[in-house]
Amino acid sequence: MPSMKKMVPLFITFISGAMLILALFVPAPPFPGLEEEFSIWFDLIAVFSFLLGGGNLLRVHLKKVARQERDWMFSLVTVLGFMLMLFLGLFKIGANDWSANYLASGTAFKWMYDAVFVPLQATIFSLLAFFVASAAFRAFRAKTREATILLIAAFIILIGRTPIGVMMTSWLPKSLEFFHIPNLSGWILSVPNMAGQRAVMIGIALGIISTSLKMILGIERSWLGGNDK
Amino acid sequence: MKTPRFLLTSVSMLLLFLFLTPLLCFAQTESTPPIVPPTPPPMPAPLEVAASDVPNDGGSAIRVSWQFPNELEYPPVGFEIFRYEQDGSNQSIVKVQSLVREYIDTGVTNKLPYSYRVQAIYRDSTGRETAVSAEQSQPASAHITFFDFTKINLAIITLILLGAILGYIFYAGRGKEMTIRKIAGVAAIEEAVGRSTEMGKPVLFVPGTQDMDNVQTIAGLTILASVARMTAKYEARLDVPVSRSITMSTGRETVHEAYLASGRPDLYSDDIVHYITDEQFGFVAAIDGIMVRDKPAACIYMGAFFAESLILAETGNGIGAIQIAGTAMPTQLPFFVAACDYTLIGEELFAASAYLSGDQRAIGSLKGQDVGKAVAMLLILFTSLAGTVAAVTGGGAMEKVYQFLWRLTAASF
């Protein structure tokens, strides 16, 4: 028999899961809107857990700073950044009065968000362009038959999306218009690519159903810390 | 004598003018049509106003419909709908546009009768509005339906899937041995942990960027349990940065239990699973920093990922770590395939936990999934065949079969 610490969550999971499955087919109250209701409950719990996350962040990094562990300076920057934003947000520095939104235009929090946080975020996001190039370079090396097919397909799709692709095969007669590169590119995307994607998605859907059932029935308990009896 | 003749002519002309002018005026008056007021354009009222219960709902809606000519030279600007309650009181509930012929009233109480009146609203060039009303509809009331029959096909497929999965779970639970094929990516996890141990470097595990309400995060944490058992066994260092507080709490429980189960609670520390930030790119930046500084020998990404997938995987590739990824996000799979050594594609992420745990009931659920896949394949095959035959033969009975199968397939898969 599982301990009470696990029995209660297992029971709640079973009831909630079963109700949500029923909600898909039963339009009578209280089932409609149940999914949204549960989602709101989850959000409420998540909001309170922010304290846990923030506390953990501070604890981990303050410990590093206190012990002057390797790269402790980065931890110091993290702690200072965290404390600064917390201070600016809590005390609404720059706002006209206490009732103002901490994100209102003119507040120090908003300024820090726009002038520091957003550019930093954009910087990390922009790294993606370089990483796409390096990953594509490795993936498209025609070492195997599959990689060669991938390379050819990628080349056709890339060319097909540019004016050069249109120009290259625009001379083809009407009877051969399928081989016009933009048409070929569209066919690759909408037929073989789509078929593959759908196959993956059907597998994913079945996997989700199976995992959910295992959790509802209490067979899968790793999320509770383990599968012990 | 010239003068009398001139006078005679002048007098004659004058008389002629005086005589003809009234005649001409009269003639002109006779030819002008009489002034009559313009005919007002026709302003028909809505016809056949009907109210009926909306089927397959929770008993909170009534459908109001009416007829109205479409080809009017001066159409109405819209319709106003009035709801009448049993005691005769009424209120305007909505104004809809002129092309609308149906409205679902969701503001009703179950089982109470309501009737409706629809009036067309016309506006003239001066902006003055005229309302032309139809007869009040017969009363109708909303009724609760306990099963949505429009989803019967989905229910049938769901029952087949649930039956197959549950059947195999219980079959395996009775001690029947089940085998599943080897998943290269999952088998490589132990190899990666072993490599980290040999190199004296940590194992980095990222359970996605989503919260615990995402089943992929749960699947990721399930795999984390197995990874934690391995790191406990090999005494390798485990690092699990997370982007959600609830994931952190759950992850800690998972890792703690795994270390306890492996008999090494002494190796466990709360700092193994640590929170970074909810912000997507802040989280990525922090993990990239951890990778570059700590140089983990194995990077395992299991869960839901978005644009950060390639940034993480390419950084891991850059530090020479063995990388194993698994996600059910179809758009991110190519990035992981390109940048990682092994990738669990879609359903393999969910199968991995069963594979790693060795639990026969969990493996049985995978067999149930295979039944679902077989049903999907057969339905798609038969629908395609029926569609092709219907197109070649020009319809008939096969067209009906095709339509039925298409609805069943489209609703289910």
PDB file of N, CA and C in Angstrom, chain A residues 131-143 147, chain B residues 310 313-314 317-318 323 335 338-340:
ATOM      1  N   PHE A 131      23.543  29.450 -34.950  1.00  0.00           N
ATOM      2  CA  PHE A 131      23.462  28.029 -34.625  1.00  0.00           C
ATOM      3  C   PHE A 131      22.737  27.245 -35.723  1.00  0.00           C
ATOM      4  N   VAL A 132      21.756  27.872 -36.350  1.00  0.00           N
ATOM      5  CA  VAL A 132      21.067  27.204 -37.467  1.00  0.00           C
ATOM      6  C   VAL A 132      22.076  26.920 -38.574  1.00  0.00           C
ATOM      7  N   ALA A 133      22.930  27.900 -38.853  1.00  0.00           N
ATOM      8  CA  ALA A 133      23.927  27.730 -39.919  1.00  0.00           C
ATOM      9  C   ALA A 133      24.892  26.601 -39.580  1.00  0.00           C
ATOM     10  N   SER A 134      25.392  26.578 -38.344  1.00  0.00           N
ATOM     11  CA  SER A 134      26.375  25.544 -37.995  1.00  0.00           C
ATOM     12  C   SER A 134      25.728  24.153 -37.947  1.00  0.00           C
ATOM     13  N   ALA A 135      24.480  24.087 -37.431  1.00  0.00           N
ATOM     14  CA  ALA A 135      23.794  22.786 -37.364  1.00  0.00           C
ATOM     15  C   ALA A 135      23.468  22.288 -38.766  1.00  0.00           C
ATOM     16  N   ALA A 136      23.036  23.220 -39.638  1.00  0.00           N
ATOM     17  CA  ALA A 136      22.698  22.833 -41.014  1.00  0.00           C
ATOM     18  C   ALA A 136      23.936  22.337 -41.740  1.00  0.00           C
ATOM     19  N   PHE A 137      25.051  22.978 -41.482  1.00  0.00           N
ATOM     20  CA  PHE A 137      26.302  22.572 -42.133  1.00  0.00           C
ATOM     21  C   PHE A 137      26.631  21.112 -41.792  1.00  0.00           C
ATOM     22  N   ARG A 138      26.447  20.765 -40.514  1.00  0.00           N
ATOM     23  CA  ARG A 138      26.754  19.384 -40.101  1.00  0.00           C
ATOM     24  C   ARG A 138      25.711  18.406 -40.623  1.00  0.00           C
ATOM     25  N   ALA A 139      24.439  18.811 -40.522  1.00  0.00           N
ATOM     26  CA  ALA A 139      23.363  17.891 -40.905  1.00  0.00           C
ATOM     27  C   ALA A 139      23.353  17.604 -42.397  1.00  0.00           C
ATOM     28  N   PHE A 140      23.748  18.576 -43.181  1.00  0.00           N
ATOM     29  CA  PHE A 140      23.614  18.422 -44.632  1.00  0.00           C
ATOM     30  C   PHE A 140      24.871  17.863 -45.300  1.00  0.00           C
ATOM     31  N   ARG A 141      25.829  17.425 -44.528  1.00  0.00           N
ATOM     32  CA  ARG A 141      26.993  16.808 -45.160  1.00  0.00           C
ATOM     33  C   ARG A 141      26.571  15.447 -45.706  1.00  0.00           C
ATOM     34  N   ALA A 142      26.754  15.273 -47.024  1.00  0.00           N
ATOM     35  CA  ALA A 142      26.220  14.082 -47.693  1.00  0.00           C
ATOM     36  C   ALA A 142      27.098  12.856 -47.438  1.00  0.00           C
ATOM     37  N   LYS A 143      27.103  12.417 -46.181  1.00  0.00           N
ATOM     38  CA  LYS A 143      27.936  11.249 -45.847  1.00  0.00           C
ATOM     39  C   LYS A 143      27.187   9.945 -46.082  1.00  0.00           C
ATOM     40  N   ALA A 147      21.380  11.357 -45.514  1.00  0.00           N
ATOM     41  CA  ALA A 147      21.844  12.746 -45.423  1.00  0.00           C
ATOM     42  C   ALA A 147      21.833  13.410 -46.799  1.00  0.00           C
TER      43      ALA A 147
ATOM     44  N   LEU B 310      17.765  24.488 -30.186  1.00  0.00           N
ATOM     45  CA  LEU B 310      19.006  24.492 -30.976  1.00  0.00           C
ATOM     46  C   LEU B 310      20.124  25.238 -30.250  1.00  0.00           C
ATOM     47  N   ALA B 313      21.407  22.720 -27.736  1.00  0.00           N
ATOM     48  CA  ALA B 313      22.074  21.565 -28.351  1.00  0.00           C
ATOM     49  C   ALA B 313      23.373  21.962 -29.049  1.00  0.00           C
ATOM     50  N   GLU B 314      23.402  23.124 -29.677  1.00  0.00           N
ATOM     51  CA  GLU B 314      24.633  23.550 -30.354  1.00  0.00           C
ATOM     52  C   GLU B 314      25.719  23.915 -29.349  1.00  0.00           C
ATOM     53  N   ASN B 317      27.037  20.710 -28.175  1.00  0.00           N
ATOM     54  CA  ASN B 317      27.889  20.155 -29.227  1.00  0.00           C
ATOM     55  C   ASN B 317      29.248  20.835 -29.216  1.00  0.00           C
ATOM     56  N   GLY B 318      29.224  22.123 -28.971  1.00  0.00           N
ATOM     57  CA  GLY B 318      30.470  22.903 -28.959  1.00  0.00           C
ATOM     58  C   GLY B 318      31.426  22.482 -27.853  1.00  0.00           C
ATOM     59  N   GLN B 323      25.260  14.017 -26.337  1.00  0.00           N
ATOM     60  CA  GLN B 323      23.950  14.659 -26.162  1.00  0.00           C
ATOM     61  C   GLN B 323      22.805  13.730 -26.552  1.00  0.00           C
ATOM     62  N   PHE B 335      15.973  20.116 -35.168  1.00  0.00           N
ATOM     63  CA  PHE B 335      17.129  20.773 -34.540  1.00  0.00           C
ATOM     64  C   PHE B 335      17.882  19.791 -33.642  1.00  0.00           C
ATOM     65  N   ALA B 338      19.688  17.265 -35.724  1.00  0.00           N
ATOM     66  CA  ALA B 338      20.894  17.823 -36.353  1.00  0.00           C
ATOM     67  C   ALA B 338      22.034  18.004 -35.347  1.00  0.00           C
ATOM     68  N   ALA B 339      21.702  18.342 -34.104  1.00  0.00           N
ATOM     69  CA  ALA B 339      22.765  18.748 -33.174  1.00  0.00           C
ATOM     70  C   ALA B 339      23.092  17.719 -32.094  1.00  0.00           C
ATOM     71  N   CYS B 340      22.225  16.713 -31.893  1.00  0.00           N
ATOM     72  CA  CYS B 340      22.474  15.761 -30.801  1.00  0.00           C
ATOM     73  C   CYS B 340      22.935  14.407 -31.332  1.00  0.00           C
TER      74      CYS B 340
END
